[in-house]
CSV table of C-alpha atoms in Angstrom, one decimal:
chain,number,residue,atom,x,y,z
A,1,UNK,CA,-0.9,41.2,30.3
A,2,UNK,CA,-0.2,41.4,34.0
A,3,UNK,CA,2.8,39.4,35.1
A,4,UNK,CA,1.2,36.0,36.1
A,5,UNK,CA,3.6,35.8,39.1
A,6,UNK,CA,2.1,38.9,40.7
A,7,UNK,CA,-0.3,37.9,43.5
A,8,UNK,CA,-3.0,40.4,44.2
A,9,UNK,CA,-6.7,40.8,45.0
A,10,UNK,CA,-8.3,40.1,48.3
A,11,UNK,CA,-10.0,36.8,49.0
A,12,UNK,CA,-13.4,38.6,48.9
A,13,UNK,CA,-12.6,40.0,45.5
A,14,UNK,CA,-11.6,36.5,44.3
A,15,UNK,CA,-14.8,34.9,45.7
A,16,UNK,CA,-17.0,37.6,44.2
A,17,UNK,CA,-15.4,37.2,40.8
A,18,UNK,CA,-15.5,33.4,41.0
A,19,UNK,CA,-19.3,33.6,41.7
A,20,UNK,CA,-19.7,35.9,38.7
A,21,UNK,CA,-17.8,33.6,36.4
A,22,UNK,CA,-19.8,30.5,37.5
A,23,UNK,CA,-23.3,32.0,37.7
A,24,UNK,CA,-23.2,35.3,35.8
A,25,UNK,CA,-24.8,36.1,32.5
A,26,UNK,CA,-22.7,35.8,29.4
A,27,UNK,CA,-21.9,39.5,29.5
A,28,UNK,CA,-20.9,39.3,33.1
A,29,UNK,CA,-18.7,36.3,32.5
A,30,UNK,CA,-17.1,38.1,29.5
A,31,UNK,CA,-16.1,41.0,31.7
A,32,UNK,CA,-15.1,38.8,34.7
A,33,UNK,CA,-12.4,36.8,32.8
A,34,UNK,CA,-10.0,39.7,32.1
A,35,UNK,CA,-10.6,41.0,35.7
A,36,UNK,CA,-9.5,37.6,37.1
A,37,UNK,CA,-6.4,37.7,34.7
A,38,UNK,CA,-5.4,41.0,36.1
A,39,UNK,CA,-5.3,39.6,39.7
A,40,UNK,CA,-2.3,37.4,38.8
A,41,UNK,CA,-1.9,33.9,40.3
A,42,UNK,CA,-5.1,34.0,42.4
A,43,UNK,CA,-7.1,34.9,39.3
A,44,UNK,CA,-5.5,32.3,37.1
A,45,UNK,CA,-6.2,29.7,39.7
A,46,UNK,CA,-9.9,30.5,39.5
A,47,UNK,CA,-9.8,30.3,35.7
A,48,UNK,CA,-8.0,26.9,35.8
A,49,UNK,CA,-10.5,25.6,38.4
A,50,UNK,CA,-13.4,26.9,36.1
A,51,UNK,CA,-12.0,24.9,33.1
A,52,UNK,CA,-11.5,21.8,35.1
A,53,UNK,CA,-15.1,21.9,36.5
A,54,UNK,CA,-16.4,22.2,32.9
A,55,UNK,CA,-14.1,19.7,31.3
A,56,UNK,CA,-16.8,17.1,30.7
A,57,UNK,CA,-19.3,19.5,29.1
A,58,UNK,CA,-19.0,20.8,25.5
A,59,UNK,CA,-16.9,24.0,25.3
A,60,UNK,CA,-18.6,27.3,24.9
A,61,UNK,CA,-17.0,30.6,23.9
A,62,UNK,CA,-16.8,31.5,27.6
A,63,UNK,CA,-14.6,28.4,28.1
A,64,UNK,CA,-12.7,29.6,25.0
A,65,UNK,CA,-12.0,33.0,26.5
A,66,UNK,CA,-10.8,31.6,29.8
A,67,UNK,CA,-8.6,29.1,27.9
A,68,UNK,CA,-7.1,31.9,25.7
A,69,UNK,CA,-6.1,33.9,28.8
A,70,UNK,CA,-4.3,30.9,30.2
A,71,UNK,CA,-2.9,29.8,26.8
A,72,UNK,CA,-1.3,33.2,26.2
A,73,UNK,CA,0.2,33.4,29.7
A,74,UNK,CA,4.0,33.0,30.2
A,75,UNK,CA,3.6,31.1,33.5
A,76,UNK,CA,5.4,27.7,33.5
A,77,UNK,CA,2.8,26.4,36.0
A,78,UNK,CA,-0.1,27.4,33.7
A,79,UNK,CA,1.6,25.8,30.6
A,80,UNK,CA,2.1,22.6,32.6
A,81,UNK,CA,-1.6,22.7,33.7
A,82,UNK,CA,-2.8,23.1,30.1
A,83,UNK,CA,-0.4,20.4,28.7
A,84,UNK,CA,-1.5,18.0,31.4
A,85,UNK,CA,-5.3,18.6,31.3
A,86,UNK,CA,-6.0,20.1,27.9
A,87,UNK,CA,-3.1,19.0,25.6
A,88,UNK,CA,-5.3,19.4,22.5
A,89,UNK,CA,-7.2,22.5,23.7
A,90,UNK,CA,-10.7,22.6,24.9
A,91,UNK,CA,-12.4,21.6,21.6
A,92,UNK,CA,-12.0,17.9,20.7
A,93,UNK,CA,-10.0,17.9,17.5
A,94,UNK,CA,-12.1,15.1,15.9
A,95,UNK,CA,-11.5,14.1,12.2
A,96,UNK,CA,-12.9,11.3,10.1
A,97,UNK,CA,-10.0,11.8,7.6
A,98,UNK,CA,-7.1,11.8,9.9
A,99,UNK,CA,-6.5,15.5,9.7
A,100,UNK,CA,-4.6,17.3,12.5
A,101,UNK,CA,-6.4,20.6,13.5
A,102,UNK,CA,-3.9,21.5,16.3
A,103,UNK,CA,-2.3,24.3,14.2
A,104,UNK,CA,-5.8,25.9,13.6
A,105,UNK,CA,-6.5,25.6,17.3
A,106,UNK,CA,-3.3,27.4,18.1
A,107,UNK,CA,-3.9,30.2,15.7
A,108,UNK,CA,-7.4,30.8,17.0
A,109,UNK,CA,-6.4,30.6,20.6
A,110,UNK,CA,-3.8,33.3,20.0
A,111,UNK,CA,-6.4,35.4,18.0
A,112,UNK,CA,-4.3,35.3,14.8
A,113,UNK,CA,-7.5,35.3,12.8
A,114,UNK,CA,-5.9,36.2,9.4
A,115,UNK,CA,-3.5,33.2,9.5
A,116,UNK,CA,-6.3,31.1,10.9
A,117,UNK,CA,-8.4,32.0,8.0
A,118,UNK,CA,-5.7,30.8,5.5
A,119,UNK,CA,-5.2,27.7,7.6
A,120,UNK,CA,-8.9,27.0,7.4
A,121,UNK,CA,-8.8,27.0,3.6
A,122,UNK,CA,-5.8,24.7,3.7
A,123,UNK,CA,-7.6,22.3,6.0
A,124,UNK,CA,-10.7,22.3,3.8
A,125,UNK,CA,-8.5,21.4,0.8
A,126,UNK,CA,-6.9,18.6,2.9
A,127,UNK,CA,-10.4,17.2,3.5
A,128,UNK,CA,-11.2,17.4,-0.2
A,129,UNK,CA,-8.0,15.5,-1.1
A,130,UNK,CA,-4.7,15.8,-2.9
A,131,UNK,CA,-6.0,17.6,-6.0
A,132,UNK,CA,-7.6,20.3,-4.0
A,133,UNK,CA,-4.4,20.7,-1.9
A,134,UNK,CA,-2.5,21.2,-5.2
A,135,UNK,CA,-4.9,23.8,-6.7
A,136,UNK,CA,-5.4,25.5,-3.3
A,137,UNK,CA,-9.2,26.0,-3.7
A,138,UNK,CA,-12.4,23.9,-3.7
A,139,UNK,CA,-15.1,22.8,-6.0
A,140,UNK,CA,-18.6,23.0,-4.4
A,141,UNK,CA,-19.1,19.3,-5.2
A,142,UNK,CA,-16.1,18.5,-2.9
A,143,UNK,CA,-17.7,20.3,0.0
A,144,UNK,CA,-20.9,18.2,-0.4
A,145,UNK,CA,-18.8,15.1,0.4
A,146,UNK,CA,-17.1,16.5,3.5
A,147,UNK,CA,-17.5,14.4,6.7
A,148,UNK,CA,-19.9,16.0,9.2
A,149,UNK,CA,-17.3,15.6,11.9
A,150,UNK,CA,-14.6,17.6,10.3
A,151,UNK,CA,-16.8,20.5,9.3
A,152,UNK,CA,-18.2,20.6,12.8
A,153,UNK,CA,-14.6,20.6,14.3
A,154,UNK,CA,-13.5,23.6,12.2
A,155,UNK,CA,-16.7,25.5,13.0
A,156,UNK,CA,-16.5,24.7,16.7
A,157,UNK,CA,-12.9,26.0,16.9
A,158,UNK,CA,-13.9,29.3,15.3
A,159,UNK,CA,-17.0,29.7,17.5
A,160,UNK,CA,-15.3,28.9,20.8
A,161,UNK,CA,-12.3,31.1,20.1
A,162,UNK,CA,-14.2,34.2,18.8
A,163,UNK,CA,-16.7,34.9,21.7
A,164,UNK,CA,-19.3,33.2,19.5
A,165,UNK,CA,-18.9,35.8,16.7
A,166,UNK,CA,-17.3,33.7,13.9
A,167,UNK,CA,-18.0,30.4,12.2
A,168,UNK,CA,-20.0,28.8,9.4
A,169,UNK,CA,-23.0,28.1,11.7
A,170,UNK,CA,-23.1,31.8,12.6
A,171,UNK,CA,-22.9,32.9,8.9
A,172,UNK,CA,-25.7,30.4,8.0
A,173,UNK,CA,-27.9,31.6,10.9
A,174,UNK,CA,-27.6,35.2,9.6
A,175,UNK,CA,-28.2,34.1,6.0
A,176,UNK,CA,-31.4,32.2,7.1
A,177,UNK,CA,-32.5,35.2,9.1
A,178,UNK,CA,-32.2,37.3,5.9
A,179,UNK,CA,-34.4,35.0,4.0
A,180,UNK,CA,-31.4,33.4,2.2
A,181,UNK,CA,-30.6,36.7,0.4
A,182,UNK,CA,-27.0,36.5,-0.6
A,183,UNK,CA,-26.6,40.2,-1.3
A,184,UNK,CA,-27.9,41.2,2.1
A,185,UNK,CA,-25.6,38.6,3.7
A,186,UNK,CA,-22.5,40.0,2.1
A,187,UNK,CA,-23.3,43.5,3.4
A,188,UNK,CA,-24.4,42.3,6.9
A,189,UNK,CA,-21.1,40.3,7.5
A,190,UNK,CA,-18.9,43.0,6.0
A,191,UNK,CA,-17.9,41.2,2.8
A,192,UNK,CA,-19.4,44.0,0.6
A,193,UNK,CA,-19.8,47.7,1.1
A,194,UNK,CA,-22.5,49.1,-1.1
A,195,UNK,CA,-21.7,47.6,-4.5
A,196,UNK,CA,-18.0,47.1,-3.8
A,197,UNK,CA,-16.6,43.8,-2.6
A,198,UNK,CA,-14.3,44.1,0.4
A,199,UNK,CA,-10.7,43.8,-0.8
A,200,UNK,CA,-8.6,40.9,0.6
A,201,UNK,CA,-6.8,41.1,2.8
A,202,UNK,CA,-6.4,44.8,3.7
A,203,UNK,CA,-10.1,45.7,4.0
A,204,UNK,CA,-11.2,42.8,6.1
A,205,UNK,CA,-11.2,43.1,9.9
A,206,UNK,CA,-8.9,40.5,11.6
A,207,UNK,CA,-10.1,40.9,15.2
A,208,UNK,CA,-13.2,40.7,17.3
A,209,UNK,CA,-14.3,44.2,16.4
A,210,UNK,CA,-15.4,42.7,13.0
A,211,UNK,CA,-19.1,42.2,12.3
A,212,UNK,CA,-20.7,39.0,13.5
A,213,UNK,CA,-20.2,36.3,10.9
A,214,UNK,CA,-17.3,38.2,9.3
A,215,UNK,CA,-15.0,35.1,9.4
A,216,UNK,CA,-14.0,32.6,8.0
A,217,UNK,CA,-13.9,34.0,4.5
A,218,UNK,CA,-15.7,31.3,2.5
A,219,UNK,CA,-16.2,33.8,-0.3
A,220,UNK,CA,-12.5,33.6,-1.0
A,221,UNK,CA,-13.1,30.0,-1.9
A,222,UNK,CA,-14.6,30.9,-5.4
A,223,UNK,CA,-18.0,32.3,-5.5
A,224,UNK,CA,-21.4,31.5,-4.0
A,225,UNK,CA,-21.6,27.9,-4.8
A,226,UNK,CA,-19.0,26.8,-2.3
A,227,UNK,CA,-20.5,28.7,0.6
A,228,UNK,CA,-24.0,27.5,-0.5
A,229,UNK,CA,-22.7,23.9,-0.3
A,230,UNK,CA,-21.3,24.6,3.2
A,231,UNK,CA,-24.6,26.1,4.4
A,232,UNK,CA,-26.5,23.1,2.9
A,233,UNK,CA,-24.2,20.6,4.5
A,234,UNK,CA,-25.8,18.1,7.0
A,235,UNK,CA,-23.3,19.2,9.7
A,236,UNK,CA,-25.8,21.8,10.9
A,237,UNK,CA,-28.6,19.4,11.5
């Protein structure tokens, strides 16, 4: 990343990019954020201003992308800004079981999707209780009793920090679009190639070049019944 202390870009450049960030299409916003980051301090100022103006509205993946650029900056001023205004990130880390999702937020904000996937399973086991934590996997009946709040928090973290590509709600949307056909789902989201299951972890794609819905890996949680319970959960309305 460009040194955040470098100040570059004319005021007209900045104003043009600010306008694109605020009013552009999703594709334009997606392209604008790294352009602003490359302008150093002036660009970072626009990103901070953008997040502040949107602080009272639910975070989207555009907010997530802007937040990630700032979060991964080495600038002390930016770190202070985030600590002051977004100490828990831009997704409210709500839990009805007292679970701390800050570690998952950190992993997703830094795009460490492989570790975040493992952390997600750990958090699901924590929701299920001590026995699930001990065995390190879930029964589908445990998923049925998950609080709506916690499943929505985990899903929102994945959505916001993946440009809208990953999350249970995305996987469920694809599954419904395929007429609830599991075999077609596995292929569509890259969990199966032909008749062969994708091997964990080396054959999975741990970045945003992955197919939409590729992560998190609910199929690693023991068969179709767990993911079916996730999809049937009232968290999705």
